[in-house]
Amino acid sequence: DGGITQSPKYLFRKEGQNVTLSCEQNLNHDAMYWYRQDPGQGLRLIYYSQIVNDFQKGDIAEGYSVSREKKESFPLTVTSAQKNPTAFYLCASSPRFKNIQYFGAGTRLSVL
Amino acid sequence: AQKVTQAQTEISVVEKEDVTLDCVYETRDTTYYLFWYKQPPSGELVFLIRRNSFDEQNEISGRYSWNFQKSTSSFNFTITASQVVDSAVYFCALSEAGAGGGADGLTFGKGTHLIIQP
């Protein structure tokens, strides 16, 4: 079954801790994205990557970091510098030249 | 800068009624793409439709239809004969072609929460 897998589904972060959210896709898509969703809000772009070993900041990149060492994987680290990390995080991928993003099921991050 | 406005925060209708969700966008690009996504309670976003700026033809897919009007910068979504399963949050989104060919990420509206009552 092809798709986008995000893990874990729920994640808790302690004060001062870095946590990493996983996003894996087996759709052979070139581009991958991370979005943050706050209650009653639309999604906001954190980071995106169009090819392996390259990524760009989105609108709210501060306090987050990413890597793209493999085409299938685009992990997001929420660092201790992100003072308000509680949100729903969605990962998406898109095939080259098609410009339609397909989303994973999301990770809900809370602060302890 | 690009912007998407969904002025309707929440809409509640009785099953079998028709309902229209409004979307107004702003962009300086002449080439851009418009999208609608559905977010059921499970949280995952489901792709519904993509329209490019050169194609103003309205589209119908079963009970769903979309009306794209460049003159008013609107891309409205109508559900005919609504059903309880249509209950969800619906997002309108925009991407500009730009240097990335439209692959630079989406700008979303805040969403419309649609409640279909039995």
Short mmCIF file of C-alpha atoms in Angstrom, two decimals:
data_model
loop_
_atom_site.label_atom_id
_atom_site.label_comp_id
_atom_site.label_asym_id
_atom_site.label_seq_id
_atom_site.Cartn_x
_atom_site.Cartn_y
_atom_site.Cartn_z
CA ASP A 1 0.00 0.00 0.00
CA GLY A 2 1.53 3.32 -1.09
CA GLY A 3 1.24 6.25 1.22
CA ILE A 4 2.68 8.71 3.67
CA THR A 5 3.38 7.50 7.19
CA GLN A 6 3.80 9.84 10.10
CA SER A 7 4.90 8.65 13.50
CA PRO A 8 4.22 8.79 16.31
CA LYS A 9 0.56 9.72 16.28
CA TYR A 10 0.90 11.46 19.66
CA LEU A 11 4.06 12.95 21.13
CA PHE A 12 4.83 14.71 24.38
CA ARG A 13 7.72 17.07 24.88
CA LYS A 14 9.30 18.10 28.12
CA GLU A 15 10.62 21.60 28.72
CA GLY A 16 13.97 22.13 26.99
CA GLN A 17 13.79 18.91 25.02
CA ASN A 18 14.20 18.38 21.29
CA VAL A 19 11.79 15.93 19.68
CA THR A 20 11.75 14.47 16.18
CA LEU A 21 8.67 13.72 14.11
CA SER A 22 9.00 11.08 11.44
CA CYS A 23 7.59 11.27 7.91
CA GLU A 24 8.14 8.47 5.39
CA GLN A 25 6.64 8.06 1.93
CA ASN A 26 6.79 5.19 -0.54
CA LEU A 27 5.12 7.04 -3.40
CA ASN A 28 8.42 7.97 -5.07
CA HIS A 29 7.50 11.64 -4.72
CA ASP A 30 10.24 14.21 -5.12
CA ALA A 31 8.92 17.01 -2.92
CA MET A 32 8.05 16.82 0.76
CA TYR A 33 6.57 19.37 3.14
CA TRP A 34 5.90 20.04 6.81
CA TYR A 35 2.93 22.07 8.01
CA ARG A 36 1.74 23.14 11.42
CA GLN A 37 -1.96 23.42 12.29
CA ASP A 38 -3.23 25.24 15.37
CA PRO A 39 -6.85 24.93 16.56
CA GLY A 40 -9.24 26.83 14.32
CA GLN A 41 -6.43 27.79 11.99
CA GLY A 42 -5.30 26.83 8.56
CA LEU A 43 -2.05 25.05 7.91
CA ARG A 44 1.19 27.01 7.89
CA LEU A 45 4.32 25.90 6.04
CA ILE A 46 7.36 25.12 8.18
CA TYR A 47 9.89 23.61 5.74
CA TYR A 48 9.86 21.99 2.34
CA SER A 49 12.25 20.00 0.20
CA GLN A 50 12.07 19.53 -3.54
CA ILE A 51 15.06 17.18 -3.86
CA VAL A 52 17.33 15.11 -1.65
CA ASN A 53 19.91 17.06 0.36
CA ASP A 54 18.12 20.35 -0.23
CA PHE A 55 15.38 22.12 1.71
CA GLN A 56 13.95 25.61 2.16
CA LYS A 57 12.36 27.50 5.04
CA GLY A 58 8.68 28.13 4.96
CA ASP A 59 6.73 30.85 6.74
CA ILE A 60 7.36 29.66 10.32
CA ALA A 61 10.71 27.85 10.31
CA GLU A 62 12.07 29.34 13.54
CA GLY A 63 12.55 26.71 16.23
CA TYR A 64 12.42 23.81 13.76
CA SER A 65 15.00 21.88 11.75
CA VAL A 66 14.80 19.24 9.01
CA SER A 67 16.99 16.93 6.97
CA ARG A 68 16.47 15.16 3.65
CA GLU A 69 19.10 12.47 3.34
CA LYS A 70 16.80 10.05 1.54
CA LYS A 71 14.05 10.63 -0.96
CA GLU A 72 11.57 8.70 1.19
CA SER A 73 12.20 10.46 4.47
CA PHE A 74 11.81 14.03 5.76
CA PRO A 75 12.05 14.16 9.56
CA LEU A 76 11.17 17.32 11.47
CA THR A 77 12.89 18.23 14.73
CA VAL A 78 11.11 20.57 17.09
CA THR A 79 13.89 22.20 19.07
CA SER A 80 13.83 23.72 22.53
CA ALA A 81 13.92 27.12 20.80
CA GLN A 82 10.32 26.60 19.69
CA LYS A 83 8.50 28.10 22.66
CA ASN A 84 5.00 27.16 21.63
CA PRO A 85 5.25 23.70 20.03
CA THR A 86 1.81 22.38 20.92
CA ALA A 87 0.08 21.80 17.58
CA PHE A 88 -0.93 19.23 14.98
CA TYR A 89 1.88 18.57 12.50
CA LEU A 90 1.15 17.36 9.00
CA CYS A 91 3.61 16.03 6.46
CA ALA A 92 2.87 16.02 2.73
CA SER A 93 4.55 14.89 -0.47
CA SER A 94 4.11 15.73 -4.10
CA PRO A 95 5.24 14.19 -7.37
CA ARG A 96 7.45 16.30 -9.61
CA PHE A 97 5.56 18.52 -12.08
CA LYS A 98 2.18 17.51 -10.73
CA ASN A 99 1.91 20.01 -7.89
CA ILE A 100 -0.70 18.14 -5.86
CA GLN A 101 0.21 17.50 -2.24
CA TYR A 102 -0.89 14.34 -0.47
CA PHE A 103 -0.93 14.30 3.30
CA GLY A 104 -0.11 11.91 6.10
CA ALA A 105 -2.34 11.33 9.12
CA GLY A 106 -0.47 13.82 11.30
CA THR A 107 1.31 13.92 14.66
CA ARG A 108 -0.21 15.70 17.62
CA LEU A 109 2.50 17.26 19.79
CA SER A 110 1.85 18.44 23.32
CA VAL A 111 4.08 19.93 25.99
CA LEU A 112 4.26 18.29 29.44
CA ALA B 1 2.07 38.19 -0.86
CA GLN B 2 -0.49 35.49 -1.37
CA LYS B 3 -3.53 35.11 0.84
CA VAL B 4 -6.60 32.90 1.06
CA THR B 5 -9.74 33.95 2.90
CA GLN B 6 -12.53 31.63 3.96
CA ALA B 7 -14.95 33.96 5.66
CA GLN B 8 -17.34 31.24 6.83
CA THR B 9 -15.93 29.76 10.03
CA GLU B 10 -18.75 27.29 10.51
CA ILE B 11 -21.82 26.27 8.51
CA SER B 12 -24.57 23.99 9.76
CA VAL B 13 -27.24 22.60 7.44
CA VAL B 14 -29.73 19.78 7.49
CA GLU B 15 -29.01 16.70 5.42
CA LYS B 16 -30.01 16.93 1.74
CA GLU B 17 -29.65 20.70 1.64
CA ASP B 18 -27.21 22.25 -0.82
CA VAL B 19 -24.34 24.21 0.68
CA THR B 20 -21.68 26.50 -0.78
CA LEU B 21 -18.31 27.15 0.80
CA ASP B 22 -16.68 30.43 -0.19
CA CYS B 23 -13.02 31.02 -0.97
CA VAL B 24 -11.42 34.31 -1.99
CA TYR B 25 -7.73 34.53 -2.84
CA GLU B 26 -5.07 37.16 -3.45
CA THR B 27 -1.96 36.72 -5.58
CA ARG B 28 0.28 38.81 -7.80
CA ASP B 29 1.24 35.90 -10.03
CA THR B 30 -0.54 35.35 -13.30
CA THR B 31 0.07 31.60 -13.02
CA TYR B 32 -1.18 29.93 -9.88
CA TYR B 33 -3.05 26.89 -8.62
CA LEU B 34 -6.09 26.60 -6.40
CA PHE B 35 -7.02 23.61 -4.28
CA TRP B 36 -9.71 22.28 -2.00
CA TYR B 37 -8.96 19.76 0.74
CA LYS B 38 -11.27 17.99 3.18
CA GLN B 39 -10.18 17.29 6.77
CA PRO B 40 -12.40 14.74 8.52
CA PRO B 41 -12.20 14.31 12.32
CA SER B 42 -9.33 11.84 11.88
CA GLY B 43 -7.15 14.79 10.86
CA GLU B 44 -5.69 13.68 7.56
CA LEU B 45 -6.21 16.10 4.67
CA VAL B 46 -7.89 14.60 1.63
CA PHE B 47 -7.27 16.19 -1.76
CA LEU B 48 -10.46 17.12 -3.63
CA ILE B 49 -9.51 19.29 -6.60
CA ARG B 50 -6.81 21.41 -8.23
CA ARG B 51 -7.45 24.22 -10.69
CA ASN B 52 -4.83 26.23 -12.57
CA SER B 53 -5.28 29.91 -13.26
CA PHE B 54 -5.75 29.42 -16.99
CA ASP B 55 -8.66 27.07 -16.64
CA GLU B 56 -11.86 28.80 -15.56
CA GLN B 57 -14.11 25.96 -16.51
CA ASN B 58 -16.38 24.92 -13.71
CA GLU B 59 -16.08 21.33 -12.61
CA ILE B 60 -18.56 18.81 -11.32
CA SER B 61 -17.72 15.55 -9.64
CA GLY B 62 -20.76 13.70 -8.38
CA ARG B 63 -22.38 15.87 -5.70
CA TYR B 64 -19.41 18.25 -5.66
CA SER B 65 -18.98 21.25 -7.94
CA TRP B 66 -16.52 24.11 -8.08
CA ASN B 67 -16.98 27.62 -9.47
CA PHE B 68 -13.75 29.45 -10.36
CA GLN B 69 -14.09 33.16 -11.22
CA LYS B 70 -10.90 35.12 -11.83
CA SER B 71 -12.85 38.38 -12.09
CA THR B 72 -13.78 38.12 -8.40
CA SER B 73 -10.74 36.03 -7.30
CA SER B 74 -13.04 33.35 -5.99
CA PHE B 75 -13.05 29.58 -6.05
CA ASN B 76 -16.26 28.41 -4.40
CA PHE B 77 -17.21 24.84 -3.58
CA THR B 78 -20.79 23.54 -3.61
CA ILE B 79 -22.05 20.28 -2.19
CA THR B 80 -25.42 19.25 -3.56
CA ALA B 81 -27.79 17.12 -1.50
CA SER B 82 -25.45 17.10 1.49
CA GLN B 83 -24.93 13.98 3.58
CA VAL B 84 -23.79 13.45 7.15
CA VAL B 85 -20.51 12.00 5.83
CA ASP B 86 -19.74 15.40 4.32
CA SER B 87 -19.24 16.80 7.82
CA ALA B 88 -15.62 17.95 8.03
CA VAL B 89 -13.39 21.00 7.87
CA TYR B 90 -12.79 22.15 4.31
CA PHE B 91 -9.72 24.11 3.31
CA CYS B 92 -9.09 26.21 0.26
CA ALA B 93 -5.42 26.66 -0.68
CA LEU B 94 -3.26 28.49 -3.21
CA SER B 95 0.19 28.01 -4.68
CA GLU B 96 1.95 30.38 -7.01
CA ALA B 97 3.90 28.96 -9.93
CA GLY B 98 6.93 31.18 -9.31
CA ALA B 99 10.42 29.81 -9.64
CA GLY B 100 9.44 26.54 -8.03
CA GLY B 101 6.77 25.75 -10.58
CA GLY B 102 4.16 25.60 -7.88
CA ALA B 103 6.15 23.29 -5.64
CA ASP B 104 7.00 25.87 -3.00
CA GLY B 105 4.24 24.97 -0.60
CA LEU B 106 0.60 25.90 -0.19
CA THR B 107 -1.02 28.90 1.44
CA PHE B 108 -4.17 27.79 3.23
CA GLY B 109 -7.30 29.57 4.34
CA LYS B 110 -8.43 29.04 7.93
CA GLY B 111 -11.00 26.49 6.90
CA THR B 112 -14.77 26.16 7.10
CA HIS B 113 -16.23 23.67 9.54
CA LEU B 114 -19.21 22.07 7.82
CA ILE B 115 -21.78 20.32 10.00
CA ILE B 116 -24.45 18.25 8.32
CA GLN B 117 -27.27 17.41 10.70
CA PRO B 118 -29.36 14.30 10.10
#
